[in-house]
Coordinates of C-alpha atoms in Angstrom, one line a residue:
M1472 CA 0.0 0.2 -0.1
R1473 CA 1.3 3.5 -0.5
S1474 CA 0.7 4.6 2.8
P1475 CA 2.0 2.5 5.2
E1476 CA 1.2 5.0 7.9
R1477 CA -2.2 4.3 8.2
S1478 CA -3.6 1.7 10.6
V1479 CA -5.0 -1.4 9.6
R1480 CA -8.1 -3.0 10.7
D1481 CA -8.5 -6.3 9.5
I1482 CA -6.4 -8.7 7.0
Y1483 CA -7.7 -11.7 5.7
P1484 CA -7.2 -13.8 2.6
L1485 CA -8.8 -13.3 -0.9
S1486 CA -12.3 -15.0 -2.2
P1487 CA -11.6 -17.6 -5.0
L1488 CA -13.2 -15.2 -7.5
Q1489 CA -11.2 -12.2 -6.0
A1490 CA -7.9 -14.4 -6.6
G1491 CA -8.9 -15.1 -9.8
M1492 CA -9.1 -11.2 -10.6
L1493 CA -5.9 -10.4 -8.9
F1494 CA -4.2 -13.3 -11.4
Q1495 CA -5.9 -12.1 -14.4
H1496 CA -4.5 -8.2 -13.4
L1497 CA -1.0 -9.8 -13.2
L1498 CA -1.3 -11.5 -15.9
R1499 CA -2.4 -8.7 -18.0
P1500 CA -2.5 -5.4 -16.1
E1501 CA -3.1 -3.7 -19.1
D1502 CA -6.6 -5.5 -19.2
T1503 CA -9.9 -3.4 -18.1
A1504 CA -12.3 -6.1 -17.8
N1505 CA -12.7 -6.0 -14.0
L1506 CA -12.9 -2.1 -14.0
V1507 CA -16.3 -0.8 -13.7
Q1508 CA -17.4 2.8 -14.5
Q1509 CA -21.0 3.4 -13.9
T1510 CA -22.5 7.0 -14.9
Y1511 CA -25.8 8.5 -12.6
V1512 CA -27.7 11.2 -13.1
I1513 CA -29.2 12.9 -10.1
E1514 CA -32.3 15.1 -10.8
G1515 CA -33.1 17.6 -8.1
R1516 CA -31.3 20.0 -5.3
L1517 CA -28.1 18.5 -4.3
D1518 CA -26.3 20.0 -1.7
A1519 CA -22.9 18.3 -2.6
D1520 CA -21.0 19.2 1.1
L1521 CA -23.6 16.9 2.8
F1522 CA -23.8 14.2 -0.3
R1523 CA -19.8 13.9 0.1
R1524 CA -20.5 13.7 3.9
A1525 CA -23.2 10.8 3.3
W1526 CA -20.4 8.8 1.1
R1527 CA -17.9 9.3 4.0
V1528 CA -20.2 7.7 6.8
V1529 CA -20.7 4.9 4.3
A1530 CA -17.2 4.5 3.8
E1531 CA -16.7 4.2 7.8
R1532 CA -19.7 1.4 7.6
H1533 CA -18.5 -1.1 4.8
D1534 CA -14.8 -2.4 5.1
A1535 CA -14.9 -2.7 1.0
L1536 CA -14.8 1.0 0.9
R1537 CA -11.6 1.1 2.7
T1538 CA -9.6 -2.3 1.6
A1539 CA -6.6 -2.5 -0.6
V1540 CA -4.9 -5.7 -2.1
V1541 CA -1.1 -6.7 -1.5
W1542 CA 0.5 -9.8 -2.8
E1543 CA 4.3 -8.6 -3.4
G1544 CA 6.7 -11.0 -0.9
L1545 CA 3.5 -12.6 0.4
D1546 CA 2.9 -16.8 0.6
E1547 CA -0.7 -15.6 -0.7
P1548 CA -2.7 -12.6 -1.4
L1549 CA -4.2 -10.7 1.1
Q1550 CA -7.1 -7.6 1.6
V1551 CA -6.3 -5.2 4.0
V1552 CA -9.2 -3.2 5.6
L1553 CA -7.7 0.1 6.8
D1554 CA -9.4 2.1 9.7
E1555 CA -10.1 5.4 8.3
V1556 CA -10.1 5.9 4.3
E1557 CA -11.1 9.1 2.9
P1558 CA -13.4 8.4 -0.5
G1559 CA -12.5 9.5 -3.7
F1560 CA -14.6 12.6 -4.5
E1561 CA -13.9 15.2 -6.8
F1562 CA -16.4 18.0 -7.7
L1563 CA -16.9 19.6 -11.2
D1564 CA -19.3 22.3 -12.4
W1565 CA -20.1 22.5 -15.9
R1566 CA -23.1 24.7 -15.8
P1567 CA -21.6 27.7 -17.6
L1568 CA -20.6 25.5 -20.6
P1569 CA -22.9 25.2 -23.7
E1570 CA -24.5 21.6 -23.8
R1571 CA -22.3 20.3 -26.6
E1572 CA -19.3 21.6 -24.5
R1573 CA -20.6 19.6 -21.8
D1574 CA -20.9 16.5 -24.2
R1575 CA -17.5 16.8 -25.2
L1576 CA -16.1 17.0 -21.6
L1577 CA -17.9 14.4 -20.8
A1578 CA -16.6 11.8 -23.3
E1579 CA -13.2 13.0 -22.9
F1580 CA -13.2 12.6 -18.8
L1581 CA -14.9 9.1 -19.3
D1582 CA -12.1 8.2 -21.5
A1583 CA -9.7 9.7 -19.1
D1584 CA -11.1 8.1 -16.1
W1585 CA -11.2 4.7 -17.8
T1586 CA -7.3 4.8 -18.8
R1587 CA -6.2 6.0 -15.4
G1588 CA -7.4 2.4 -14.0
I1589 CA -7.5 1.6 -10.2
D1590 CA -4.3 0.7 -8.0
L1591 CA -5.7 -2.4 -6.2
T1592 CA -2.5 -1.5 -3.5
D1593 CA -4.1 2.0 -2.5
A1594 CA -7.4 1.8 -1.0
P1595 CA -9.9 3.0 -1.7
L1596 CA -10.7 0.9 -5.0
L1597 CA -13.5 3.3 -5.7
R1598 CA -13.4 7.1 -6.7
L1599 CA -16.6 9.8 -7.4
T1600 CA -16.5 12.7 -9.3
L1601 CA -19.8 14.8 -9.1
I1602 CA -20.4 17.1 -12.0
R1603 CA -22.9 19.9 -11.7
V1604 CA -24.3 20.4 -15.1
A1605 CA -27.6 22.7 -14.1
E1606 CA -29.4 23.6 -11.3
R1607 CA -31.2 20.8 -10.4
R1608 CA -29.0 18.1 -12.4
H1609 CA -25.8 16.7 -11.3
L1610 CA -24.0 13.4 -12.9
L1611 CA -22.0 11.1 -10.6
V1612 CA -19.3 9.0 -12.0
C1613 CA -18.5 6.0 -10.0
T1614 CA -15.6 3.8 -10.8
N1615 CA -14.3 1.0 -9.2
H1616 CA -12.5 -2.3 -9.1
H1617 CA -14.7 -5.3 -9.4
I1618 CA -12.8 -7.2 -6.9
V1619 CA -14.3 -5.2 -3.9
L1620 CA -17.5 -4.6 -5.1
D1621 CA -20.4 -6.2 -7.2
G1622 CA -23.4 -4.5 -8.5
W1623 CA -25.5 -5.7 -5.3
S1624 CA -23.4 -4.1 -3.3
K1625 CA -23.3 -0.6 -5.4
S1626 CA -27.4 -0.8 -4.7
I1627 CA -26.6 -1.1 -1.2
L1628 CA -24.4 1.6 -1.1
L1629 CA -26.8 4.3 -3.1
G1630 CA -29.8 3.4 -1.1
E1631 CA -27.7 4.2 2.3
V1632 CA -26.2 7.4 0.7
A1633 CA -29.6 8.4 -0.2
S1634 CA -31.2 7.7 3.1
L1635 CA -28.2 9.4 5.2
Y1636 CA -28.4 12.4 2.8
G1637 CA -32.3 12.9 3.0
A1638 CA -32.2 11.8 7.0
T1639 CA -35.4 9.4 5.6
S1640 CA -34.7 7.1 8.7
G1641 CA -32.2 5.9 11.2
V1642 CA -28.9 4.8 10.6
P1643 CA -28.7 1.1 9.4
S1644 CA -27.9 -1.9 11.5
E1645 CA -24.2 -2.5 11.5
P1646 CA -23.6 -4.4 8.7
V1647 CA -21.9 -8.1 8.2
P1648 CA -18.3 -7.9 7.5
Y1649 CA -17.0 -9.4 4.4
R1650 CA -14.7 -11.5 6.0
A1651 CA -17.5 -13.4 7.4
F1652 CA -18.8 -14.2 3.8
V1653 CA -15.2 -15.5 2.8
E1654 CA -14.9 -17.8 5.8
D1655 CA -18.1 -18.9 4.8
L1656 CA -16.9 -19.8 1.5
R1657 CA -14.5 -22.4 3.1
G1658 CA -17.1 -24.4 4.8
R1659 CA -19.1 -24.7 1.6
S1660 CA -16.7 -26.8 -0.7
R1661 CA -17.5 -30.5 0.1
G1662 CA -19.5 -32.2 -2.3
A1663 CA -19.0 -29.7 -5.2
E1664 CA -16.5 -31.6 -6.9
V1665 CA -18.9 -34.9 -7.2
Y1666 CA -21.5 -32.6 -8.4
W1667 CA -19.5 -30.8 -11.0
R1668 CA -17.9 -33.8 -12.5
D1669 CA -21.3 -35.4 -13.2
A1670 CA -22.9 -32.4 -14.2
L1671 CA -20.5 -31.7 -16.9
A1672 CA -18.9 -35.4 -17.8
G1673 CA -18.9 -35.2 -21.5
M1674 CA -19.7 -31.8 -22.3
I1675 CA -18.7 -29.9 -25.4
P1676 CA -18.4 -26.0 -25.4
T1677 CA -21.2 -24.4 -27.1
P1678 CA -18.6 -22.0 -29.6
L1679 CA -20.5 -19.0 -31.1
A1680 CA -19.1 -17.6 -34.4
G1681 CA -16.6 -15.4 -33.8
R1682 CA -13.9 -16.6 -31.0
E1683 CA -12.0 -18.4 -34.2
A1684 CA -12.2 -15.3 -36.7
G1685 CA -10.0 -13.4 -35.4
R1686 CA -12.0 -10.6 -34.1
P1687 CA -11.1 -8.3 -31.5
N1688 CA -11.0 -9.3 -28.1
G1689 CA -11.1 -13.3 -29.4
G1690 CA -14.9 -12.3 -30.5
R1691 CA -15.9 -11.1 -27.5
E1692 CA -18.8 -8.7 -27.2
S1693 CA -21.5 -7.3 -24.9
I1694 CA -25.0 -6.6 -25.8
R1695 CA -27.0 -4.6 -23.6
L1696 CA -30.9 -5.2 -24.2
G1697 CA -33.6 -3.5 -23.1
V1698 CA -37.0 -4.7 -22.6
G1699 CA -40.3 -2.6 -22.6
E1700 CA -42.7 -2.8 -19.9
Q1701 CA -45.5 -4.4 -21.6
E1702 CA -43.3 -7.4 -22.9
T1703 CA -42.0 -7.7 -19.3
V1704 CA -45.1 -7.9 -17.6
R1705 CA -46.0 -10.5 -20.3
A1706 CA -43.2 -12.4 -19.5
R1707 CA -43.2 -12.4 -16.0
E1708 CA -46.7 -13.4 -16.2
L1709 CA -45.7 -16.3 -18.3
A1710 CA -43.6 -17.3 -16.0
R1711 CA -46.3 -17.3 -13.1
R1712 CA -48.3 -19.7 -15.2
L1713 CA -45.2 -22.1 -15.5
R1714 CA -44.4 -22.1 -12.3
V1715 CA -40.9 -21.1 -12.9
S1716 CA -38.7 -18.3 -11.8
F1717 CA -38.5 -15.1 -14.3
A1718 CA -34.5 -15.5 -14.6
T1719 CA -35.5 -19.3 -15.1
L1720 CA -37.6 -18.5 -17.9
L1721 CA -35.0 -15.7 -19.3
Q1722 CA -32.3 -18.9 -19.4
S1723 CA -34.5 -20.9 -21.0
A1724 CA -35.2 -18.8 -23.8
W1725 CA -31.7 -18.0 -24.3
A1726 CA -30.8 -21.8 -24.3
A1727 CA -33.7 -22.4 -27.0
I1728 CA -32.0 -19.7 -29.0
M1729 CA -28.6 -21.0 -28.8
S1730 CA -30.0 -24.4 -29.5
A1731 CA -31.3 -22.8 -32.9
W1732 CA -28.3 -21.0 -33.5
T1733 CA -25.7 -23.9 -33.1
G1734 CA -28.0 -26.7 -34.2
S1735 CA -27.1 -28.4 -30.8
R1736 CA -29.3 -29.8 -28.1
D1737 CA -26.6 -29.6 -25.6
I1738 CA -25.8 -26.1 -24.9
T1739 CA -23.6 -24.5 -22.1
Y1740 CA -23.6 -20.8 -21.2
G1741 CA -22.3 -18.9 -18.0
L1742 CA -24.1 -17.9 -14.9
T1743 CA -23.5 -15.3 -12.6
L1744 CA -25.0 -15.8 -9.4
S1745 CA -25.6 -13.2 -6.1
G1746 CA -24.1 -15.4 -3.8
R1747 CA -26.5 -14.2 -1.3
D1748 CA -28.7 -17.2 -1.1
G1749 CA -26.6 -19.6 0.9
E1750 CA -26.8 -20.4 4.6
L1751 CA -24.6 -17.2 5.8
A1752 CA -27.3 -14.9 7.8
A1753 CA -27.8 -11.4 6.1
A1754 CA -25.8 -12.1 3.1
G1755 CA -28.0 -9.7 1.5
S1756 CA -26.5 -7.1 3.4
I1757 CA -22.8 -7.4 3.0
V1758 CA -21.0 -4.9 0.8
G1759 CA -18.1 -6.7 -1.2
L1760 CA -17.5 -8.9 -4.4
L1761 CA -20.2 -12.0 -3.7
I1762 CA -20.7 -13.1 -6.8
N1763 CA -19.7 -16.3 -9.0
T1764 CA -20.1 -17.3 -12.4
V1765 CA -20.4 -20.9 -13.2
P1766 CA -21.6 -23.1 -16.0
V1767 CA -25.2 -23.9 -16.7
R1768 CA -25.4 -27.0 -19.0
V1769 CA -29.3 -27.8 -20.8
R1770 CA -29.7 -30.9 -22.6
L1771 CA -33.1 -30.1 -24.6
G1772 CA -35.2 -33.2 -25.8
A1773 CA -36.5 -33.4 -29.0
H1774 CA -39.9 -32.9 -27.9
D1775 CA -39.2 -30.4 -25.2
T1776 CA -41.8 -27.8 -24.8
L1777 CA -40.8 -24.2 -23.4
A1778 CA -42.8 -25.4 -20.3
T1779 CA -41.1 -28.9 -19.8
A1780 CA -37.5 -27.0 -20.6
A1781 CA -38.3 -24.3 -18.1
A1782 CA -39.7 -26.9 -15.6
A1783 CA -36.4 -29.1 -15.7
L1784 CA -34.1 -25.9 -16.0
Q1785 CA -35.7 -24.6 -12.7
R1786 CA -35.0 -28.0 -10.9
Q1787 CA -31.8 -28.2 -12.1
L1788 CA -30.9 -24.7 -10.9
G1789 CA -32.0 -25.9 -7.4
D1790 CA -29.8 -28.5 -7.6
L1791 CA -26.5 -26.3 -8.4
R1792 CA -27.2 -23.7 -5.8
P1793 CA -25.5 -25.5 -3.1
H1794 CA -22.3 -25.6 -5.3
A1795 CA -22.5 -22.5 -6.5
A1796 CA -19.4 -20.8 -4.8
A1797 CA -16.9 -23.3 -6.4
P1798 CA -14.5 -21.3 -8.4
L1799 CA -14.8 -21.6 -12.1
T1800 CA -11.0 -22.8 -12.2
D1801 CA -11.5 -25.7 -10.0
V1802 CA -15.2 -26.5 -12.3
A1803 CA -13.0 -26.3 -15.4
A1804 CA -10.3 -28.7 -14.1
W1805 CA -13.2 -31.1 -12.8
A1806 CA -15.1 -31.0 -16.4
G1807 CA -11.4 -32.2 -17.8
S1808 CA -11.6 -28.3 -19.5
P1809 CA -7.9 -27.9 -21.4
A1810 CA -6.0 -25.3 -19.8
G1811 CA -7.0 -21.8 -20.8
E1812 CA -9.9 -23.0 -22.7
P1813 CA -13.4 -21.4 -21.5
L1814 CA -16.4 -23.5 -20.5
F1815 CA -19.1 -21.1 -21.9
D1816 CA -19.1 -18.5 -24.7
T1817 CA -22.0 -16.6 -23.5
L1818 CA -23.0 -15.0 -20.2
L1819 CA -26.7 -14.1 -19.7
I1820 CA -27.1 -11.2 -17.2
V1821 CA -30.1 -9.5 -16.2
D1822 CA -29.8 -6.0 -14.9
P1823 CA -32.1 -3.3 -13.2
E1824 CA -32.1 -0.1 -15.3
R1825 CA -32.9 2.2 -12.9
L1826 CA -32.6 2.7 -9.0
Q1827 CA -34.7 5.2 -7.2
S1828 CA -33.6 7.3 -3.9
P1829 CA -35.9 8.6 -1.6
G1830 CA -37.1 12.0 -1.1
D1831 CA -36.5 14.6 -3.9
V1832 CA -33.5 13.2 -5.4
S1833 CA -33.7 10.6 -8.2
L1834 CA -31.0 8.7 -9.3
S1835 CA -30.6 6.9 -12.7
D1836 CA -28.0 4.5 -14.2
V1837 CA -27.3 6.1 -17.7
S1838 CA -24.1 4.0 -18.3
P1839 CA -23.7 2.7 -21.4

């Protein structure tokens, strides 16, 4: 860490997914795959000083906002939680500028902010920039390394900041530290190898066109799809009629699309799980990296309907969840996958489009 004089509150190992992200970083330091940059529009009157103080209180509450990662000279990498960390917070006022100039400056700022990256050894691994563009309109650029925060955690933080800023409720209860999740993971490994060896026996990864075609990033692309309100209502009603979850219905549809696309009835795709539905009490309130990505193998029968396929997938996902914390590197080894070869080429993520804060200030995610 750059500031050894700062006092330390806690030290503990990385979770398996954190270790994987660090390995990826050390292997390719220039890779920004685990850098997260989100831009929110804040509508309404906003006191920048009060907003900053709210973030300071939240940083005092949650270890993830005071954590650095160290590895040089150590037998294994560790995460170090500092006693006090001032959140990186910059305020810019662009109100006098014409709209076209603001748009140009924002694009340049986001590029420079992205290029700057995040130093894993220097807490906090999150920085905030508040840009005032009108009397009742601000942009909040939130940049962090994925190794300390997942999307669920970001929602917790934004909700707490909104509550503290608006004084809509009392101080939230003391959060469960991220250390508790890391320790819980170590007790969940039994039975995972047997499950994954059986689930992936004889599996052939489902490649999509592009990986072998010399396209940038090995053919990797990200597609963000917004679904209208009426379509969402109808899809949720269909899920209720089929007695499956909405997420299961979407995964069933994706498996059917992949089957039609590739001509195969044995489909594998990646699934990112929240990591918050296990036996650990209050996991839903922990701020940190709890997610994990695992393969889901769907074998469609020749006479399967959407109803039968979705019901089978719902049962399969229930069997998978007790073993969902297994590191993807271990799962790949148990599946007999050659080193460096991916188990899947697609990853389906369902992401809420809008976060609403209490009071007269609304917060919308407008990240591309």
